[in-house]
Amino acid sequence: KPDAECEFDDSEPGRLDADLIIVLGGDGTMISTARLIGDRQVLVLGINYGSLGYLTEFRIEEMFPALEPILSGEYEVDSRVMLRAGHFRDDELIAKGRVLNDVVINKAALARIIEIEAALDGQFVNSFRADGLIVSTPTGSTAYNLSAGGPIVYPSMNAVVVTPICPFTLTNRPIVIPDTAEIELKLVNENEGVVLTLDGQIGYPMQA
């Protein structure tokens, strides 16, 4: 947040009157459902009905046997960290969203190396020169973050990983920080084709 006037508002119209949401699909469906729920405290049960099932707990044939103990109150809650992201331009909030996996700044295939300044709780940390930057939750640490050379973080940890994508220098390495921190990323050089993506499902073009 550049200043105090640019505050997030997570309130959504309407109300979610549900104790349990059953998601039929793969990891992409699970991720989009978590984003739609936002900060509401509601249980989500993932049923693998897609090609990937890292986040979905049960196969489709196990759905009804899994529901019986849940409906009788015999279950454990696996809580996951989510990130709240805001896209600012000239101190104006132009987009926002919540993510379960990661926030990524990436360049197009033919674009030049981009430079991103990173600050943590208002303190300058580093200037990354790379093909992009990944801010990942523990859940997302096994996704794009892992492919880019970032560490695997245990799902229940309260941590966030900042990982450069193909960094220009060897000194630019992944950083693990507490999930209470506010991370500010600034695109330094004007470069066509730089995109901010939320969970790999929603994208916004970025400007310096």
PDB file of C-alpha atoms in Angstrom:
ATOM      1  CA  LYS A   1       0.000   0.000   0.000  1.00  0.00           C
ATOM      2  CA  PRO A   2       1.676   3.244  -1.045  1.00  0.00           C
ATOM      3  CA  ASP A   3      -0.284   5.322   1.460  1.00  0.00           C
ATOM      4  CA  ALA A   4      -2.975   5.029   4.112  1.00  0.00           C
ATOM      5  CA  GLU A   5      -5.720   6.129   1.732  1.00  0.00           C
ATOM      6  CA  CYS A   6      -5.367   3.019  -0.404  1.00  0.00           C
ATOM      7  CA  GLU A   7      -7.011   0.484   1.869  1.00  0.00           C
ATOM      8  CA  PHE A   8      -8.337  -2.927   0.932  1.00  0.00           C
ATOM      9  CA  ASP A   9     -12.022  -3.666   1.309  1.00  0.00           C
ATOM     10  CA  ASP A  10     -12.747  -7.385   1.338  1.00  0.00           C
ATOM     11  CA  SER A  11     -16.470  -7.021   1.878  1.00  0.00           C
ATOM     12  CA  GLU A  12     -18.548  -8.660  -0.825  1.00  0.00           C
ATOM     13  CA  PRO A  13     -22.244  -8.169  -1.592  1.00  0.00           C
ATOM     14  CA  GLY A  14     -24.526 -10.917  -0.426  1.00  0.00           C
ATOM     15  CA  ARG A  15     -23.862 -13.584   2.148  1.00  0.00           C
ATOM     16  CA  LEU A  16     -22.542 -17.109   2.003  1.00  0.00           C
ATOM     17  CA  ASP A  17     -24.892 -19.249   4.098  1.00  0.00           C
ATOM     18  CA  ALA A  18     -23.011 -22.538   4.041  1.00  0.00           C
ATOM     19  CA  ASP A  19     -21.124 -24.690   6.519  1.00  0.00           C
ATOM     20  CA  LEU A  20     -19.468 -26.868   3.879  1.00  0.00           C
ATOM     21  CA  ILE A  21     -18.626 -26.451   0.191  1.00  0.00           C
ATOM     22  CA  ILE A  22     -17.937 -29.562  -1.897  1.00  0.00           C
ATOM     23  CA  VAL A  23     -15.677 -28.902  -4.885  1.00  0.00           C
ATOM     24  CA  LEU A  24     -15.834 -31.345  -7.807  1.00  0.00           C
ATOM     25  CA  GLY A  25     -12.830 -30.850 -10.070  1.00  0.00           C
ATOM     26  CA  GLY A  26      -9.059 -30.618 -10.086  1.00  0.00           C
ATOM     27  CA  ASP A  27      -6.595 -28.248  -8.488  1.00  0.00           C
ATOM     28  CA  GLY A  28      -7.641 -25.344 -10.718  1.00  0.00           C
ATOM     29  CA  THR A  29     -11.243 -25.615  -9.546  1.00  0.00           C
ATOM     30  CA  MET A  30     -10.110 -25.832  -5.919  1.00  0.00           C
ATOM     31  CA  ILE A  31      -7.939 -22.726  -6.312  1.00  0.00           C
ATOM     32  CA  SER A  32     -10.681 -20.665  -7.962  1.00  0.00           C
ATOM     33  CA  THR A  33     -13.161 -21.743  -5.260  1.00  0.00           C
ATOM     34  CA  ALA A  34     -10.804 -20.615  -2.491  1.00  0.00           C
ATOM     35  CA  ARG A  35     -10.470 -17.252  -4.224  1.00  0.00           C
ATOM     36  CA  LEU A  36     -14.247 -16.860  -4.555  1.00  0.00           C
ATOM     37  CA  ILE A  37     -14.813 -17.649  -0.870  1.00  0.00           C
ATOM     38  CA  GLY A  38     -12.320 -14.943   0.106  1.00  0.00           C
ATOM     39  CA  ASP A  39     -11.975 -14.401   3.854  1.00  0.00           C
ATOM     40  CA  ARG A  40     -15.186 -16.205   4.793  1.00  0.00           C
ATOM     41  CA  GLN A  41     -14.690 -18.987   7.339  1.00  0.00           C
ATOM     42  CA  VAL A  42     -16.278 -21.951   5.575  1.00  0.00           C
ATOM     43  CA  LEU A  43     -15.085 -25.545   5.198  1.00  0.00           C
ATOM     44  CA  VAL A  44     -14.136 -26.815   1.728  1.00  0.00           C
ATOM     45  CA  LEU A  45     -13.989 -30.480   0.733  1.00  0.00           C
ATOM     46  CA  GLY A  46     -12.123 -31.243  -2.487  1.00  0.00           C
ATOM     47  CA  ILE A  47     -13.218 -34.168  -4.656  1.00  0.00           C
ATOM     48  CA  ASN A  48     -10.780 -35.032  -7.455  1.00  0.00           C
ATOM     49  CA  TYR A  49     -12.785 -34.930 -10.673  1.00  0.00           C
ATOM     50  CA  GLY A  50     -10.006 -33.536 -12.851  1.00  0.00           C
ATOM     51  CA  SER A  51      -6.527 -34.346 -14.119  1.00  0.00           C
ATOM     52  CA  LEU A  52      -4.515 -32.992 -11.159  1.00  0.00           C
ATOM     53  CA  GLY A  53      -5.453 -33.727  -7.573  1.00  0.00           C
ATOM     54  CA  TYR A  54      -2.758 -32.402  -5.245  1.00  0.00           C
ATOM     55  CA  LEU A  55      -5.238 -30.185  -3.391  1.00  0.00           C
ATOM     56  CA  THR A  56      -8.328 -32.351  -3.692  1.00  0.00           C
ATOM     57  CA  GLU A  57      -8.450 -34.829  -0.825  1.00  0.00           C
ATOM     58  CA  PHE A  58     -10.671 -37.628  -2.164  1.00  0.00           C
ATOM     59  CA  ARG A  59     -11.429 -39.430  -5.415  1.00  0.00           C
ATOM     60  CA  ILE A  60     -14.952 -39.225  -6.810  1.00  0.00           C
ATOM     61  CA  GLU A  61     -15.816 -42.762  -5.645  1.00  0.00           C
ATOM     62  CA  GLU A  62     -14.786 -41.817  -2.097  1.00  0.00           C
ATOM     63  CA  MET A  63     -17.061 -38.788  -1.869  1.00  0.00           C
ATOM     64  CA  PHE A  64     -20.045 -40.277  -0.002  1.00  0.00           C
ATOM     65  CA  PRO A  65     -17.947 -42.369   2.449  1.00  0.00           C
ATOM     66  CA  ALA A  66     -15.936 -39.211   3.185  1.00  0.00           C
ATOM     67  CA  LEU A  67     -19.066 -37.129   3.790  1.00  0.00           C
ATOM     68  CA  GLU A  68     -20.497 -39.456   6.464  1.00  0.00           C
ATOM     69  CA  PRO A  69     -17.918 -38.691   9.207  1.00  0.00           C
ATOM     70  CA  ILE A  70     -17.842 -35.016   8.206  1.00  0.00           C
ATOM     71  CA  LEU A  71     -21.610 -34.658   8.650  1.00  0.00           C
ATOM     72  CA  SER A  72     -21.331 -36.360  12.049  1.00  0.00           C
ATOM     73  CA  GLY A  73     -18.647 -33.888  13.119  1.00  0.00           C
ATOM     74  CA  GLU A  74     -15.680 -36.284  12.942  1.00  0.00           C
ATOM     75  CA  TYR A  75     -13.101 -34.346  10.961  1.00  0.00           C
ATOM     76  CA  GLU A  76      -9.964 -32.205  11.260  1.00  0.00           C
ATOM     77  CA  VAL A  77      -9.562 -28.797   9.646  1.00  0.00           C
ATOM     78  CA  ASP A  78      -6.470 -28.199   7.515  1.00  0.00           C
ATOM     79  CA  SER A  79      -5.994 -24.413   7.438  1.00  0.00           C
ATOM     80  CA  ARG A  80      -4.036 -22.809   4.599  1.00  0.00           C
ATOM     81  CA  VAL A  81      -2.459 -19.379   4.207  1.00  0.00           C
ATOM     82  CA  MET A  82      -3.901 -17.134   1.495  1.00  0.00           C
ATOM     83  CA  LEU A  83      -2.417 -13.912   0.149  1.00  0.00           C
ATOM     84  CA  ARG A  84      -4.250 -10.654  -0.413  1.00  0.00           C
ATOM     85  CA  ALA A  85      -2.956  -8.778  -3.457  1.00  0.00           C
ATOM     86  CA  GLY A  86      -3.570  -5.284  -4.790  1.00  0.00           C
ATOM     87  CA  HIS A  87      -2.451  -3.805  -8.112  1.00  0.00           C
ATOM     88  CA  PHE A  88      -1.727  -0.075  -7.819  1.00  0.00           C
ATOM     89  CA  ARG A  89      -0.972   2.459 -10.546  1.00  0.00           C
ATOM     90  CA  ASP A  90      -0.251   6.082  -9.592  1.00  0.00           C
ATOM     91  CA  ASP A  91      -1.505   5.352  -6.051  1.00  0.00           C
ATOM     92  CA  GLU A  92      -4.830   4.108  -7.473  1.00  0.00           C
ATOM     93  CA  LEU A  93      -6.000   0.571  -6.666  1.00  0.00           C
ATOM     94  CA  ILE A  94      -6.986  -0.807 -10.077  1.00  0.00           C
ATOM     95  CA  ALA A  95      -7.359  -4.492  -9.174  1.00  0.00           C
ATOM     96  CA  LYS A  96      -7.316  -6.757  -6.132  1.00  0.00           C
ATOM     97  CA  GLY A  97      -7.827 -10.379  -5.209  1.00  0.00           C
ATOM     98  CA  ARG A  98      -6.968 -13.269  -2.915  1.00  0.00           C
ATOM     99  CA  VAL A  99      -4.774 -16.180  -3.933  1.00  0.00           C
ATOM    100  CA  LEU A 100      -4.193 -19.670  -2.590  1.00  0.00           C
ATOM    101  CA  ASN A 101      -1.057 -20.457  -4.622  1.00  0.00           C
ATOM    102  CA  ASP A 102       0.881 -17.439  -5.799  1.00  0.00           C
ATOM    103  CA  VAL A 103       1.145 -13.915  -7.140  1.00  0.00           C
ATOM    104  CA  VAL A 104       3.455 -13.740 -10.164  1.00  0.00           C
ATOM    105  CA  ILE A 105       4.982 -10.890 -12.161  1.00  0.00           C
ATOM    106  CA  ASN A 106       6.190 -12.309 -15.468  1.00  0.00           C
ATOM    107  CA  LYS A 107       7.395 -11.056 -18.825  1.00  0.00           C
ATOM    108  CA  ALA A 108       6.410 -12.115 -22.308  1.00  0.00           C
ATOM    109  CA  ALA A 109       8.631 -14.568 -24.191  1.00  0.00           C
ATOM    110  CA  LEU A 110      10.371 -11.895 -26.319  1.00  0.00           C
ATOM    111  CA  ALA A 111      10.467  -9.113 -23.721  1.00  0.00           C
ATOM    112  CA  ARG A 112      13.696  -7.882 -22.124  1.00  0.00           C
ATOM    113  CA  ILE A 113      14.755  -8.782 -18.592  1.00  0.00           C
ATOM    114  CA  ILE A 114      12.615  -6.866 -16.131  1.00  0.00           C
ATOM    115  CA  GLU A 115      13.695  -5.137 -12.933  1.00  0.00           C
ATOM    116  CA  ILE A 116      11.497  -5.344  -9.852  1.00  0.00           C
ATOM    117  CA  GLU A 117      12.173  -3.511  -6.600  1.00  0.00           C
ATOM    118  CA  ALA A 118      10.983  -5.390  -3.514  1.00  0.00           C
ATOM    119  CA  ALA A 119      10.223  -3.820  -0.127  1.00  0.00           C
ATOM    120  CA  LEU A 120       9.214  -5.623   3.059  1.00  0.00           C
ATOM    121  CA  ASP A 121       7.076  -3.675   5.537  1.00  0.00           C
ATOM    122  CA  GLY A 122       8.282  -0.465   3.926  1.00  0.00           C
ATOM    123  CA  GLN A 123      11.981  -1.402   4.011  1.00  0.00           C
ATOM    124  CA  PHE A 124      13.885  -1.920   0.754  1.00  0.00           C
ATOM    125  CA  VAL A 125      15.019  -5.551   0.374  1.00  0.00           C
ATOM    126  CA  ASN A 126      16.409  -6.059  -3.124  1.00  0.00           C
ATOM    127  CA  SER A 127      16.176  -5.115  -6.762  1.00  0.00           C
ATOM    128  CA  PHE A 128      15.555  -8.277  -8.768  1.00  0.00           C
ATOM    129  CA  ARG A 129      16.650  -8.421 -12.410  1.00  0.00           C
ATOM    130  CA  ALA A 130      15.001 -11.527 -13.802  1.00  0.00           C
ATOM    131  CA  ASP A 131      12.310 -12.901 -16.080  1.00  0.00           C
ATOM    132  CA  GLY A 132       9.854 -12.368 -13.247  1.00  0.00           C
ATOM    133  CA  LEU A 133       9.092 -12.823  -9.567  1.00  0.00           C
ATOM    134  CA  ILE A 134       6.904 -15.272  -7.646  1.00  0.00           C
ATOM    135  CA  VAL A 135       5.315 -14.594  -4.259  1.00  0.00           C
ATOM    136  CA  SER A 136       4.119 -17.980  -3.063  1.00  0.00           C
ATOM    137  CA  THR A 137       2.126 -19.396  -0.168  1.00  0.00           C
ATOM    138  CA  PRO A 138       3.176 -22.723   1.410  1.00  0.00           C
ATOM    139  CA  THR A 139       0.425 -24.356  -0.677  1.00  0.00           C
ATOM    140  CA  GLY A 140       1.864 -22.835  -3.855  1.00  0.00           C
ATOM    141  CA  SER A 141       5.450 -23.682  -2.934  1.00  0.00           C
ATOM    142  CA  THR A 142       5.124 -26.995  -4.818  1.00  0.00           C
ATOM    143  CA  ALA A 143       3.797 -25.275  -7.950  1.00  0.00           C
ATOM    144  CA  TYR A 144       5.517 -22.549 -10.026  1.00  0.00           C
ATOM    145  CA  ASN A 145       7.791 -21.692  -7.087  1.00  0.00           C
ATOM    146  CA  LEU A 146       9.291 -25.188  -7.086  1.00  0.00           C
ATOM    147  CA  SER A 147       9.846 -25.128 -10.857  1.00  0.00           C
ATOM    148  CA  ALA A 148      11.717 -21.824 -10.472  1.00  0.00           C
ATOM    149  CA  GLY A 149      14.081 -23.282  -7.852  1.00  0.00           C
ATOM    150  CA  GLY A 150      12.224 -22.147  -4.729  1.00  0.00           C
ATOM    151  CA  PRO A 151      11.974 -24.213  -1.535  1.00  0.00           C
ATOM    152  CA  ILE A 152       9.135 -26.540  -0.562  1.00  0.00           C
ATOM    153  CA  VAL A 153       7.392 -25.124   2.520  1.00  0.00           C
ATOM    154  CA  TYR A 154       5.288 -27.307   4.824  1.00  0.00           C
ATOM    155  CA  PRO A 155       1.594 -26.434   4.202  1.00  0.00           C
ATOM    156  CA  SER A 156       0.781 -25.435   7.798  1.00  0.00           C
ATOM    157  CA  MET A 157       3.678 -22.979   8.158  1.00  0.00           C
ATOM    158  CA  ASN A 158       2.947 -19.257   8.389  1.00  0.00           C
ATOM    159  CA  ALA A 159       5.420 -18.224   5.731  1.00  0.00           C
ATOM    160  CA  VAL A 160       5.653 -16.690   2.263  1.00  0.00           C
ATOM    161  CA  VAL A 161       8.356 -17.345  -0.349  1.00  0.00           C
ATOM    162  CA  VAL A 162       9.662 -14.685  -2.766  1.00  0.00           C
ATOM    163  CA  THR A 163      11.405 -16.411  -5.696  1.00  0.00           C
ATOM    164  CA  PRO A 164      12.982 -14.772  -8.779  1.00  0.00           C
ATOM    165  CA  ILE A 165      12.367 -16.451 -12.135  1.00  0.00           C
ATOM    166  CA  CYS A 166      15.644 -17.030 -14.027  1.00  0.00           C
ATOM    167  CA  PRO A 167      17.531 -14.263 -12.173  1.00  0.00           C
ATOM    168  CA  PHE A 168      20.252 -12.319 -14.016  1.00  0.00           C
ATOM    169  CA  THR A 169      22.712 -12.685 -11.120  1.00  0.00           C
ATOM    170  CA  LEU A 170      23.532 -15.667  -8.904  1.00  0.00           C
ATOM    171  CA  THR A 171      23.098 -13.573  -5.753  1.00  0.00           C
ATOM    172  CA  ASN A 172      19.349 -13.254  -6.316  1.00  0.00           C
ATOM    173  CA  ARG A 173      18.015 -16.209  -4.345  1.00  0.00           C
ATOM    174  CA  PRO A 174      14.583 -17.132  -2.908  1.00  0.00           C
ATOM    175  CA  ILE A 175      13.641 -15.463   0.385  1.00  0.00           C
ATOM    176  CA  VAL A 176      11.329 -16.938   3.048  1.00  0.00           C
ATOM    177  CA  ILE A 177       9.473 -14.343   5.143  1.00  0.00           C
ATOM    178  CA  PRO A 178       6.620 -14.364   7.700  1.00  0.00           C
ATOM    179  CA  ASP A 179       3.095 -14.259   6.285  1.00  0.00           C
ATOM    180  CA  THR A 180       2.284 -11.186   8.381  1.00  0.00           C
ATOM    181  CA  ALA A 181       4.615  -9.043   6.274  1.00  0.00           C
ATOM    182  CA  GLU A 182       3.451  -6.568   3.650  1.00  0.00           C
ATOM    183  CA  ILE A 183       5.357  -7.020   0.406  1.00  0.00           C
ATOM    184  CA  GLU A 184       5.524  -4.178  -2.111  1.00  0.00           C
ATOM    185  CA  LEU A 185       6.786  -4.931  -5.620  1.00  0.00           C
ATOM    186  CA  LYS A 186       7.528  -2.144  -8.092  1.00  0.00           C
ATOM    187  CA  LEU A 187       8.226  -2.594 -11.813  1.00  0.00           C
ATOM    188  CA  VAL A 188      11.175  -0.284 -12.487  1.00  0.00           C
ATOM    189  CA  ASN A 189      11.755  -0.361 -16.251  1.00  0.00           C
ATOM    190  CA  GLU A 190       9.080   0.157 -18.901  1.00  0.00           C
ATOM    191  CA  ASN A 191       8.679  -3.126 -20.720  1.00  0.00           C
ATOM    192  CA  GLU A 192       5.842  -4.301 -22.923  1.00  0.00           C
ATOM    193  CA  GLY A 193       4.276  -7.619 -22.099  1.00  0.00           C
ATOM    194  CA  VAL A 194       4.749  -7.665 -18.308  1.00  0.00           C
ATOM    195  CA  VAL A 195       1.754  -9.258 -16.597  1.00  0.00           C
ATOM    196  CA  LEU A 196       0.637  -9.656 -12.984  1.00  0.00           C
ATOM    197  CA  THR A 197      -1.180 -12.967 -12.477  1.00  0.00           C
ATOM    198  CA  LEU A 198      -3.165 -14.263  -9.496  1.00  0.00           C
ATOM    199  CA  ASP A 199      -3.038 -18.052  -9.096  1.00  0.00           C
ATOM    200  CA  GLY A 200      -2.280 -18.282 -12.823  1.00  0.00           C
ATOM    201  CA  GLN A 201      -5.980 -17.694 -13.532  1.00  0.00           C
ATOM    202  CA  ILE A 202      -6.395 -13.891 -13.630  1.00  0.00           C
ATOM    203  CA  GLY A 203      -3.974 -11.518 -15.346  1.00  0.00           C
ATOM    204  CA  TYR A 204      -3.398  -7.748 -15.416  1.00  0.00           C
ATOM    205  CA  PRO A 205      -0.940  -5.825 -17.659  1.00  0.00           C
ATOM    206  CA  MET A 206       1.677  -3.887 -15.694  1.00  0.00           C
ATOM    207  CA  GLN A 207       3.391  -0.588 -16.347  1.00  0.00           C
ATOM    208  CA  ALA A 208       6.519   0.931 -14.819  1.00  0.00           C
TER     209      ALA A 208
END
